Coordinates of C-alpha atoms in Angstrom, one line a residue:
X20 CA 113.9 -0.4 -36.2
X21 CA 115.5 -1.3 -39.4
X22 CA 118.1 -3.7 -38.2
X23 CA 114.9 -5.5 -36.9
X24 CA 113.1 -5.6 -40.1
X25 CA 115.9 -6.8 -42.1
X26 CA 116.8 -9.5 -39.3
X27 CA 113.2 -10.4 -40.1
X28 CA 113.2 -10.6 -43.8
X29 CA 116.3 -12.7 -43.3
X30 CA 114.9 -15.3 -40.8
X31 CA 111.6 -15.7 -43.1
X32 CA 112.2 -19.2 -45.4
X33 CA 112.2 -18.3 -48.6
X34 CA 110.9 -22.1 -50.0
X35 CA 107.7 -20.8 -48.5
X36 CA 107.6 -17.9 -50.6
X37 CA 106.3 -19.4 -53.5
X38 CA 104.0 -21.6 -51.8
X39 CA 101.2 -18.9 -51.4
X40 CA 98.0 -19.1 -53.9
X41 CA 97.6 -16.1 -56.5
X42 CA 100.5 -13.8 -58.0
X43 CA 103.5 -11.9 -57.3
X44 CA 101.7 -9.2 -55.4
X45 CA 99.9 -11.0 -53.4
X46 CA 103.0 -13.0 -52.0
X47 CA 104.6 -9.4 -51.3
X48 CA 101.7 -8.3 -49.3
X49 CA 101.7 -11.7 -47.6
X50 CA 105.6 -11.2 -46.7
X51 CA 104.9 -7.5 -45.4
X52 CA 101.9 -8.7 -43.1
X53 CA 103.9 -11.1 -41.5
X54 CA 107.3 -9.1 -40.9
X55 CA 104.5 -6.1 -39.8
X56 CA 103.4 -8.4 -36.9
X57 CA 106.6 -9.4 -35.8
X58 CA 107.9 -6.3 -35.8
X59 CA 104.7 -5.4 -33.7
X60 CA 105.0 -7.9 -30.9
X61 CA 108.6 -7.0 -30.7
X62 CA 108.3 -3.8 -30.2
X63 CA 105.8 -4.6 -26.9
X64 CA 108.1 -6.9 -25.8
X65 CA 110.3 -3.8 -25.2
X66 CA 107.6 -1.3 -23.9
X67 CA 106.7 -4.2 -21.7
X68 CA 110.2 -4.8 -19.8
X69 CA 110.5 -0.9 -19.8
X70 CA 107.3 -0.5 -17.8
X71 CA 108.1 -2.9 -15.7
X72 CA 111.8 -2.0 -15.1
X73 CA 110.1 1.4 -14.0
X74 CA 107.6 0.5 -11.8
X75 CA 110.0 -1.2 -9.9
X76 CA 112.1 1.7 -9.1
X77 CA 109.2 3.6 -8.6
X78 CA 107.7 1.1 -6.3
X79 CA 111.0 0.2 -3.8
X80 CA 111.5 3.7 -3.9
X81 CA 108.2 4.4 -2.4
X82 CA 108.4 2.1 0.0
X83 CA 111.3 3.1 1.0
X84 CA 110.3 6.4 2.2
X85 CA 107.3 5.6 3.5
X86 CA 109.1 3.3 5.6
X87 CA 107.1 0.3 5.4
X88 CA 108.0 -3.4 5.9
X89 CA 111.2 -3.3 3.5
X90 CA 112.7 -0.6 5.7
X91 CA 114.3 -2.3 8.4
X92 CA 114.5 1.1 11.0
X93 CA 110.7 1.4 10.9
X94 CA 109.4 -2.1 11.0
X95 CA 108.6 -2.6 14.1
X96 CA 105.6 -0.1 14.0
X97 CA 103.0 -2.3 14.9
X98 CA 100.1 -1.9 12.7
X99 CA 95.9 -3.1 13.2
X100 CA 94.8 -6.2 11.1
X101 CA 93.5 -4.8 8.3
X102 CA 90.0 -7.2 8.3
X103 CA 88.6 -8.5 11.3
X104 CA 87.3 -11.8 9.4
X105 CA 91.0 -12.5 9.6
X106 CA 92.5 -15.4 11.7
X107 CA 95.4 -14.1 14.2
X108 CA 98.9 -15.7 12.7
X109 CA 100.0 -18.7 14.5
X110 CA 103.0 -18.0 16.6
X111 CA 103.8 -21.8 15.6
X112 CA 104.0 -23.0 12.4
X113 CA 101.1 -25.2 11.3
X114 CA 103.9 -28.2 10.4
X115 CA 105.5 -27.8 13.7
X116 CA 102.0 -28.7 15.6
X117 CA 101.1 -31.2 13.4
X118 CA 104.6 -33.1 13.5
X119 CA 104.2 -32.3 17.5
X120 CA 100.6 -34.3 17.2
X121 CA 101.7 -37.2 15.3
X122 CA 104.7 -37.7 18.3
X123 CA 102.6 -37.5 20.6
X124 CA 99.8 -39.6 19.5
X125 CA 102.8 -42.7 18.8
X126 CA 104.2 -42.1 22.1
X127 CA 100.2 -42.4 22.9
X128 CA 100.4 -46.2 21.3
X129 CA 103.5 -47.2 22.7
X130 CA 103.1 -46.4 26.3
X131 CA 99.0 -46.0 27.0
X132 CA 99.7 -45.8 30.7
X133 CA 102.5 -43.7 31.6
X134 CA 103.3 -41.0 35.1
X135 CA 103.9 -37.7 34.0
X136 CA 107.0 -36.6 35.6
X137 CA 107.8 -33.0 34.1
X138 CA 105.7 -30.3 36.0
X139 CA 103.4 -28.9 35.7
X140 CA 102.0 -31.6 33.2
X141 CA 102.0 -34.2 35.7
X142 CA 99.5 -31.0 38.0
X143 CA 102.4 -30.3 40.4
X144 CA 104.3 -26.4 40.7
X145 CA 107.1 -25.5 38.4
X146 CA 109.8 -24.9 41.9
X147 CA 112.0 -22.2 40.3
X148 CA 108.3 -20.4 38.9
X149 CA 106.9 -19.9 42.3
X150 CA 108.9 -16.9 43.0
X151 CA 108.4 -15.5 39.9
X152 CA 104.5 -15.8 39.8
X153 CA 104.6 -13.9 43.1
X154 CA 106.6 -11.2 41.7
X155 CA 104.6 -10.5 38.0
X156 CA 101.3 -10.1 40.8
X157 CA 102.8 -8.0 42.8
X158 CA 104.0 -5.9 39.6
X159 CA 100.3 -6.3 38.3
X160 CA 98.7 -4.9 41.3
X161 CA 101.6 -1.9 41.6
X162 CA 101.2 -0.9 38.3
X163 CA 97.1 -0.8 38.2
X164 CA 97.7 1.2 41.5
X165 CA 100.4 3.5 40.2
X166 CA 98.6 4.2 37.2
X167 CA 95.5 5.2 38.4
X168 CA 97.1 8.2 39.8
X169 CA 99.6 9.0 36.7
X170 CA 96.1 9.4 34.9
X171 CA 95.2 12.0 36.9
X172 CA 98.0 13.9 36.2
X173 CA 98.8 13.2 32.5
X174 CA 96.1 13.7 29.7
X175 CA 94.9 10.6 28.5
X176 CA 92.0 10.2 26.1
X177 CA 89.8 7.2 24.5
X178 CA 87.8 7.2 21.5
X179 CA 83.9 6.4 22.2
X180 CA 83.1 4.4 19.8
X181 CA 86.4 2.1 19.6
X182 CA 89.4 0.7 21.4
X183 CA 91.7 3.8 20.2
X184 CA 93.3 5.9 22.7
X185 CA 95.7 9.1 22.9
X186 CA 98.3 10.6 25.7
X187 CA 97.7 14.6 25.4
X188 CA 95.0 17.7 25.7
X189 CA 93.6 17.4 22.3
X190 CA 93.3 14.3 20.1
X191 CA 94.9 13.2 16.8
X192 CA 93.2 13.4 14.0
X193 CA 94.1 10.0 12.4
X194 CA 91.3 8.8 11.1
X195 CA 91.8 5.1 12.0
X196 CA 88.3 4.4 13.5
X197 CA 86.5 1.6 12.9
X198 CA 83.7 1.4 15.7
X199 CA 79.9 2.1 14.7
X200 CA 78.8 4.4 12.0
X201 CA 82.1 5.6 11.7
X202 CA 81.6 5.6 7.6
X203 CA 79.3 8.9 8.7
X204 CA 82.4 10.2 10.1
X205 CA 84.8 9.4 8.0
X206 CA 86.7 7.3 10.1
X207 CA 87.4 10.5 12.6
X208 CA 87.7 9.2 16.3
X209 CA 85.2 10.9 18.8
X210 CA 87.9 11.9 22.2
X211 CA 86.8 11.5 26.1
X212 CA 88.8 11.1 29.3
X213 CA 89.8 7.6 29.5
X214 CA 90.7 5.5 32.6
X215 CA 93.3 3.0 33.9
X216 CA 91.4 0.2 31.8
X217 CA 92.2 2.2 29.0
X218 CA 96.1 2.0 29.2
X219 CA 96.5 -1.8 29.6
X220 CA 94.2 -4.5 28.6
X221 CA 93.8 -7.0 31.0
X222 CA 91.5 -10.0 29.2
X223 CA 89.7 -12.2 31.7
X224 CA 89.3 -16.0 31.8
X225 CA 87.9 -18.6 33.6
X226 CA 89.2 -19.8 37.0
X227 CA 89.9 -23.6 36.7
X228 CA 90.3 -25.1 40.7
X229 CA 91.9 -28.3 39.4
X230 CA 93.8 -27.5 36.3
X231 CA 94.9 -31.1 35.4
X232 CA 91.8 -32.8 36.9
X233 CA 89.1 -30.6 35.3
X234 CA 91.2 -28.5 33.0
X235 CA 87.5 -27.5 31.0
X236 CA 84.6 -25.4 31.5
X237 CA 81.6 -26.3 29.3
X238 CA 79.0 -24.4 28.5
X239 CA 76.5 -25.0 31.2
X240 CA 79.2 -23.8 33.9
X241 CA 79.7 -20.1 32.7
X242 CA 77.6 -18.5 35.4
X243 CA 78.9 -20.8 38.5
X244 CA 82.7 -20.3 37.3
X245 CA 84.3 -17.2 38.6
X246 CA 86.1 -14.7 36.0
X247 CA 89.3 -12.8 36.3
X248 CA 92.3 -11.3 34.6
X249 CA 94.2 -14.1 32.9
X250 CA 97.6 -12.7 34.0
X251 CA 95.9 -13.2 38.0
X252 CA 95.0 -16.7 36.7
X253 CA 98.3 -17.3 35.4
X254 CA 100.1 -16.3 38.3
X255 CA 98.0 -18.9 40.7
X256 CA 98.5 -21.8 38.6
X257 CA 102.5 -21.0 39.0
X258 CA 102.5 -20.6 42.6
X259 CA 100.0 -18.0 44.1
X260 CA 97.6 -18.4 46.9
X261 CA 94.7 -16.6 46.9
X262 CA 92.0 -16.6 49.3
X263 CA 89.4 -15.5 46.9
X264 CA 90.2 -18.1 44.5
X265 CA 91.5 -21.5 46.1
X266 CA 93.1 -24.1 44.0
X267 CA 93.8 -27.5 44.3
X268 CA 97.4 -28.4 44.9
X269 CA 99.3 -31.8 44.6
X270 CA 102.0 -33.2 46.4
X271 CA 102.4 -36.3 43.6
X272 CA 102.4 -36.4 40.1
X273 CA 99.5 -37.6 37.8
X274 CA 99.3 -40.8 35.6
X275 CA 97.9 -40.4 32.1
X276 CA 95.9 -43.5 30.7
X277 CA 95.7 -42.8 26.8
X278 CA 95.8 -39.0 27.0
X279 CA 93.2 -39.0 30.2
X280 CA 94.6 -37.4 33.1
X281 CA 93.6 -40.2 36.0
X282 CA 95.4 -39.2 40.0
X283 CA 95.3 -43.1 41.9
X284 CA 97.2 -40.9 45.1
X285 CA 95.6 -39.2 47.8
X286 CA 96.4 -35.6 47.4
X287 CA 98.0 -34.1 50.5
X288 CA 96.7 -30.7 51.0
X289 CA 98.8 -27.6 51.7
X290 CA 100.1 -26.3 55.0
X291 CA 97.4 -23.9 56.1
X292 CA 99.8 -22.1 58.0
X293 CA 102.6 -21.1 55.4
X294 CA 99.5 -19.8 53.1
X295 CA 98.1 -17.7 55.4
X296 CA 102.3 -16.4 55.5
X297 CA 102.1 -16.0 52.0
X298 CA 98.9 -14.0 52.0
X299 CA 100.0 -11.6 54.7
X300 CA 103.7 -11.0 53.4
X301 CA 101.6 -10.0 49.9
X302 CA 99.2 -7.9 52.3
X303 CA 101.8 -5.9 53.9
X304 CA 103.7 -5.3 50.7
X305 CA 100.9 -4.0 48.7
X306 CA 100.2 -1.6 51.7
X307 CA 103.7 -0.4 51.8
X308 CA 103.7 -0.2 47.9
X309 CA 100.3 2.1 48.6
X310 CA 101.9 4.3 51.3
X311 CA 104.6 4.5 49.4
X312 CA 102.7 6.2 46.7
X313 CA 100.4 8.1 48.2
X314 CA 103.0 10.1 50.1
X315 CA 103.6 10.8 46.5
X316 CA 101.0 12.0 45.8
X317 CA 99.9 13.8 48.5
X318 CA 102.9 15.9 47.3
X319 CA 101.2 16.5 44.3
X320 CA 98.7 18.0 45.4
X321 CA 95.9 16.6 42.5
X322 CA 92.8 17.9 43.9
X323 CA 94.2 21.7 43.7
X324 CA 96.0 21.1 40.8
X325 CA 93.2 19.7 38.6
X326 CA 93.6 17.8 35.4
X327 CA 97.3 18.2 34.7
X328 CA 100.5 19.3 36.6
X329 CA 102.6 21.6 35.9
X330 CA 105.9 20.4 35.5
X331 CA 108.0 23.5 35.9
X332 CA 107.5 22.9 39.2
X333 CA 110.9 21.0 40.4
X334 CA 109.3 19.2 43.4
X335 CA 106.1 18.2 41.3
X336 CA 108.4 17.2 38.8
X337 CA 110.5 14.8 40.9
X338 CA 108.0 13.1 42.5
X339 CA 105.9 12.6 39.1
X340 CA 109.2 11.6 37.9
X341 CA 109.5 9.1 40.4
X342 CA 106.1 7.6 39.9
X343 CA 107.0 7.5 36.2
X344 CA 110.1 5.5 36.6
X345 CA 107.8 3.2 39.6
X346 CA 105.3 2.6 36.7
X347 CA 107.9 1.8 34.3
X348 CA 109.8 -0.6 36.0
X349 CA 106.5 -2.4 37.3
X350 CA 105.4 -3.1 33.5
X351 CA 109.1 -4.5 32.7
X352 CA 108.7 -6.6 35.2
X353 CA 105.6 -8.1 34.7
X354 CA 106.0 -8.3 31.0
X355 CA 109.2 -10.2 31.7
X356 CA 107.6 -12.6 34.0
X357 CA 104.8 -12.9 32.2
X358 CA 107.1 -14.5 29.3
X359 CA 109.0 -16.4 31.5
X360 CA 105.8 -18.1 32.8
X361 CA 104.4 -19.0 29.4
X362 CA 106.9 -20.7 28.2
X363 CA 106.0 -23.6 30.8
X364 CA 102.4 -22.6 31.7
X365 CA 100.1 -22.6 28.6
X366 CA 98.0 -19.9 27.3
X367 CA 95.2 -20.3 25.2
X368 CA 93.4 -17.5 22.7
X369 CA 90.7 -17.5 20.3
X370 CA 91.7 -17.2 16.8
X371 CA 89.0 -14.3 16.1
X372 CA 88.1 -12.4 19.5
X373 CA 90.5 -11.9 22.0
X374 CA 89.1 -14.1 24.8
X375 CA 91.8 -16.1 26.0
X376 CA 92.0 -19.3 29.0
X377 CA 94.8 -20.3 31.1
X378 CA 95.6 -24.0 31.3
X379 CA 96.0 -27.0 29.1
X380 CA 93.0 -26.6 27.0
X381 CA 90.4 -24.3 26.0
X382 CA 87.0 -24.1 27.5
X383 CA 83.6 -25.3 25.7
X384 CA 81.4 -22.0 26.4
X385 CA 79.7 -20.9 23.1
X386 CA 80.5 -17.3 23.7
X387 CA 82.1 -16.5 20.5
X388 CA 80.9 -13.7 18.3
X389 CA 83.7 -13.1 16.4
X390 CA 83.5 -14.2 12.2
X391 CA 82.7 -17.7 11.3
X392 CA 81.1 -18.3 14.4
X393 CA 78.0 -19.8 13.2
X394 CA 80.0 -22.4 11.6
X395 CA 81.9 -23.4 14.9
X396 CA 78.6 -23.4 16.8
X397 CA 80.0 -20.1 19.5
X398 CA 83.1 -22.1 20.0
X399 CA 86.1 -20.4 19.9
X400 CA 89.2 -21.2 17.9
X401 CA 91.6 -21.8 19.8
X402 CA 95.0 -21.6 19.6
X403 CA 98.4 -20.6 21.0
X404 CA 98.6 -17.0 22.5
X405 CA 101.0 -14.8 22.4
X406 CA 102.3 -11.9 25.4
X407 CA 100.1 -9.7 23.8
X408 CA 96.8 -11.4 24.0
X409 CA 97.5 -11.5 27.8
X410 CA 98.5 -8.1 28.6
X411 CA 97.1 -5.6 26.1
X412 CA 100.1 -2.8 25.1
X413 CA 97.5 -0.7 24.0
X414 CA 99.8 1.4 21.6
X415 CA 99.3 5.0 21.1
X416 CA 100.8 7.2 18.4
X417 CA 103.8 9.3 19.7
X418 CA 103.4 12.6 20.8
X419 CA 106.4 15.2 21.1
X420 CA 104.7 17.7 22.9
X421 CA 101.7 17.4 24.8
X422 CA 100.4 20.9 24.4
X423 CA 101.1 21.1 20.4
X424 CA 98.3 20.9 17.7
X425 CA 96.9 17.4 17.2
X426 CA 98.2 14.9 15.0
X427 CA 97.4 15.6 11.2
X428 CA 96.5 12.4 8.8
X429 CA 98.1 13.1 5.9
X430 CA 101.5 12.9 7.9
X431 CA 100.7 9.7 9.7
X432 CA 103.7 8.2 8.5
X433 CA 106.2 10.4 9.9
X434 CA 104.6 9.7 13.1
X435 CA 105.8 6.4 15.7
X436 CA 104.1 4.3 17.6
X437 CA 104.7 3.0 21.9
X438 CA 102.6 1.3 24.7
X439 CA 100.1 3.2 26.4
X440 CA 102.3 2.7 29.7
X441 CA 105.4 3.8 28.0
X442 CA 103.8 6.9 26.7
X443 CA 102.5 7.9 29.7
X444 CA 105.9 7.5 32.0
X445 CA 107.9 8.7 29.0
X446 CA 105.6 12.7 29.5
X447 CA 105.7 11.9 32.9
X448 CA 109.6 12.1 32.8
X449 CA 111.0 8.5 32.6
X450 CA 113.6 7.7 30.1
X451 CA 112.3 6.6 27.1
X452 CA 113.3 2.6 27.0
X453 CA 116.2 1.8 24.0
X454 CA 113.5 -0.8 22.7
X455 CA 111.0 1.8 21.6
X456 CA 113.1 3.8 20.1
X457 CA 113.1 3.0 16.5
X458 CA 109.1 2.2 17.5
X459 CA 108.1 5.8 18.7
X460 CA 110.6 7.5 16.0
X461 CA 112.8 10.0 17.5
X462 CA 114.8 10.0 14.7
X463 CA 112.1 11.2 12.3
X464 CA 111.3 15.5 12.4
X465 CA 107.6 15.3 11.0
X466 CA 106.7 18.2 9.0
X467 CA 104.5 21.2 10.3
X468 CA 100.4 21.2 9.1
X469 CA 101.3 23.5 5.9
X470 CA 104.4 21.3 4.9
X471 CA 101.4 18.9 4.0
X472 CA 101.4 19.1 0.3
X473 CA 105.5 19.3 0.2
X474 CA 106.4 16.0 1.6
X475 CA 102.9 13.7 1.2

């Protein structure tokens, strides 16, 4: 502190000295006023970059064992947004589409009349897609079928008031609930049984019958257009027949006349024949697939069992091993599909509300409710989706055992995160995929209840 001072004295001119009004005392007090300040604001310079030097530390080494987003192992824990007014990231970046416009608005200029040629622009099939459309629905309808018997046998629990849901007897007590009046409960979730609509959300669209020729629905069609899960409407645009929902299908590409999609050629329809093939080779699987697993669980024995089985048991075991394994592999499948699909077939979500629409643009219905809606008139944002907007994971917090206490909050950080499906097969006796593993943290031994106030 005295080196400083004198460093001051030194460094103040000394042909100034005499400049100040009055006598020799008053330029001494002026002199000791000004090396008093600057010693001042030197001195918080210092306490400054300390403080801030600390709170550093303090703050990476927090985050660092809370394991948030700097901690590589544990960043994959998916997380809720944290405000609903929020619009869902773009999975491209904003300068990527608008560069993507721009090219395609000059290729627009140059060539206003132009035959598409790459499917399924131009409305014809994607060849090497067909087969796997047919595989992701017949995935879909096994693993709908599959599960609605593994949740008769394994706990599986949905908040009533929210979207939230829990594999196990009792619910956690993670207060993470943000449905109605849940400020009177303190954000606690209220716990029911749940159902198979609970594990995997399925959003529906609407069904286009020419997705090149009439690739919109407005407003005034939303009662005559039939509904149904996106990933079903995905999987006829690629290639599946469905008697239910008919489709039109071209033999010879489109021509598009400034952007409008105009067909000049007589479209050839489909042999009747090999449909009505298609449709009862996906008939006779799907009742194979069911016979399949009913033997299974006719073994099981549900109805005298009740709620849960007991897995002591080494033929129940087994079989709800192999139905475990059945669900598993059904949900890899699809999910892998699914992917494979979208990146030829687009998929289309609202920015706010998780309605989606499959095809090349988004409909016009004024069904949006989501924030900001008056100022779009109940249009919906759209943009790009993402696997998750078409098949709901669902996730669920980890549970190690499924007759332990619940889940306390204060040690929600030492707990992981997987699919609803994944929990589910995983206590049903699957092998827990090598993906979730740094998701559901097997790794991490959370402390008991009364270790509470030693580690949080």
């Amino acid at each position: 502190m005295l080196r400083e001072g004198l460093e001051v004295i030194v460094t103040v001119d000394s042909s100034k000295l005499f400049n100040f009004p009055g006598s020799r005392t008053e330029v001494r007090k002026e002199m000791q006023r000004r090396i008093l300040s600057q010693i001042s604001c030197s001195n918080k310079l210092n306490n400054l970059r300390f403080t801030n030097t600390v709170f550093t530390s303090y703050k990476a080494q927090n985050r660092n064992l809370s394991g948030d987003a700097d901690d590589s192992l544990y960043s994959d824990v998916p997380k809720p947004r944290r405000n609903k007014s929020e619009r869902k990231p773009y999975p491209t970046p904003m300068k990527v589409l608008i560069q993507r416009a721009k090219a395609e608005r000059e290729a627009r200029k140059s060539q206003p009349v132009k035959l598409l040629e790459h499917p399924p622009a131009n409305g014809l099939l994607v060849p090497e897609l067909v087969s796997v459309a047919h595989q992701v629905y017949s995935a879909h309808q096994s693993l709908l079928y599959v599960l609605s018997k593994l949740v008769k046998v394994i706990p599986f629990l949905r908040c009533r008031f929210c979207t939230e849901v829990h594999v196990g007897h009792v619910g956690h007590e993670i207060r993470t609930c943000a449905g109605p009046k849940s400020g009177f409960r303190s954000a606690t979730h209220v716990w029911r049984k749940g159902g198979v609509g609970d594990v995997v959300f399925f959003p529906k669209c609407f069904h286009l019958y020419d997705r090149v020729g009439k690739s919109r629905v407005v407003h005034d069609e939303r009662l005559s257009v039939p509904r149904l899960p996106a990933i079903v409407e995905l999987c006829i645009q690629a290639g599946v027949d469905l008697e239910k929902y008919p489709t039109k299908r071209r033999t010879k590409p489109v021509y598009s006349i400034e952007g409008r999609i105009v067909d000049f050629e007589s479209v050839i329809e489909n042999d009747e024949v090999e449909r009505n093939l298609d449709l009862k080779d996906d008939h006779q699987t799907k009742l194979g697939l069911g016979a399949k697993i009913d033997g299974c669980e006719s073994k099981l024995n549900l109805e005298k069992k009740g709620y849960w089985v007991d897995q002591s048991n080494d033929q129940d075991g087994e079989v709800l091993r192999n139905l475990s394994i059945m669900t598993m592999d059904s949900w890899f499948e699809m999910v892998s599909g699914v992917k494979k699909i979208m990146e030829k077939y687009s998929v289309w979500t609202c920015g706010y509300c998780p309605e989606v629409q499959v095809g090349p643009k988004g409909h016009k219905v004024r069904m949006c409710r989501a924030s900001k809606h008056q100022s779009r008139d109940g249009l919906h944002a759209w943009q790009e989706a993402t696997i998750d907007d078409l098949v709901g994971p669902n996730y669920v917090w980890h549970v190690r055992d499924l007759n332990g206490p619940a889940l306390d909050n204060n040690l929600k950080r030492f707990y992981g995160k997987a699919p609803a499906v994944v929990e589910l097969c995983v206590h049903g006796g699957a092998p827990v995929p090598d993906q979730y593993r740094s998701m559901m943290r097997l790794d991490v031994v959370p402390p008991q209840r009364d270790e509470v106030d030693l580690v949080a």
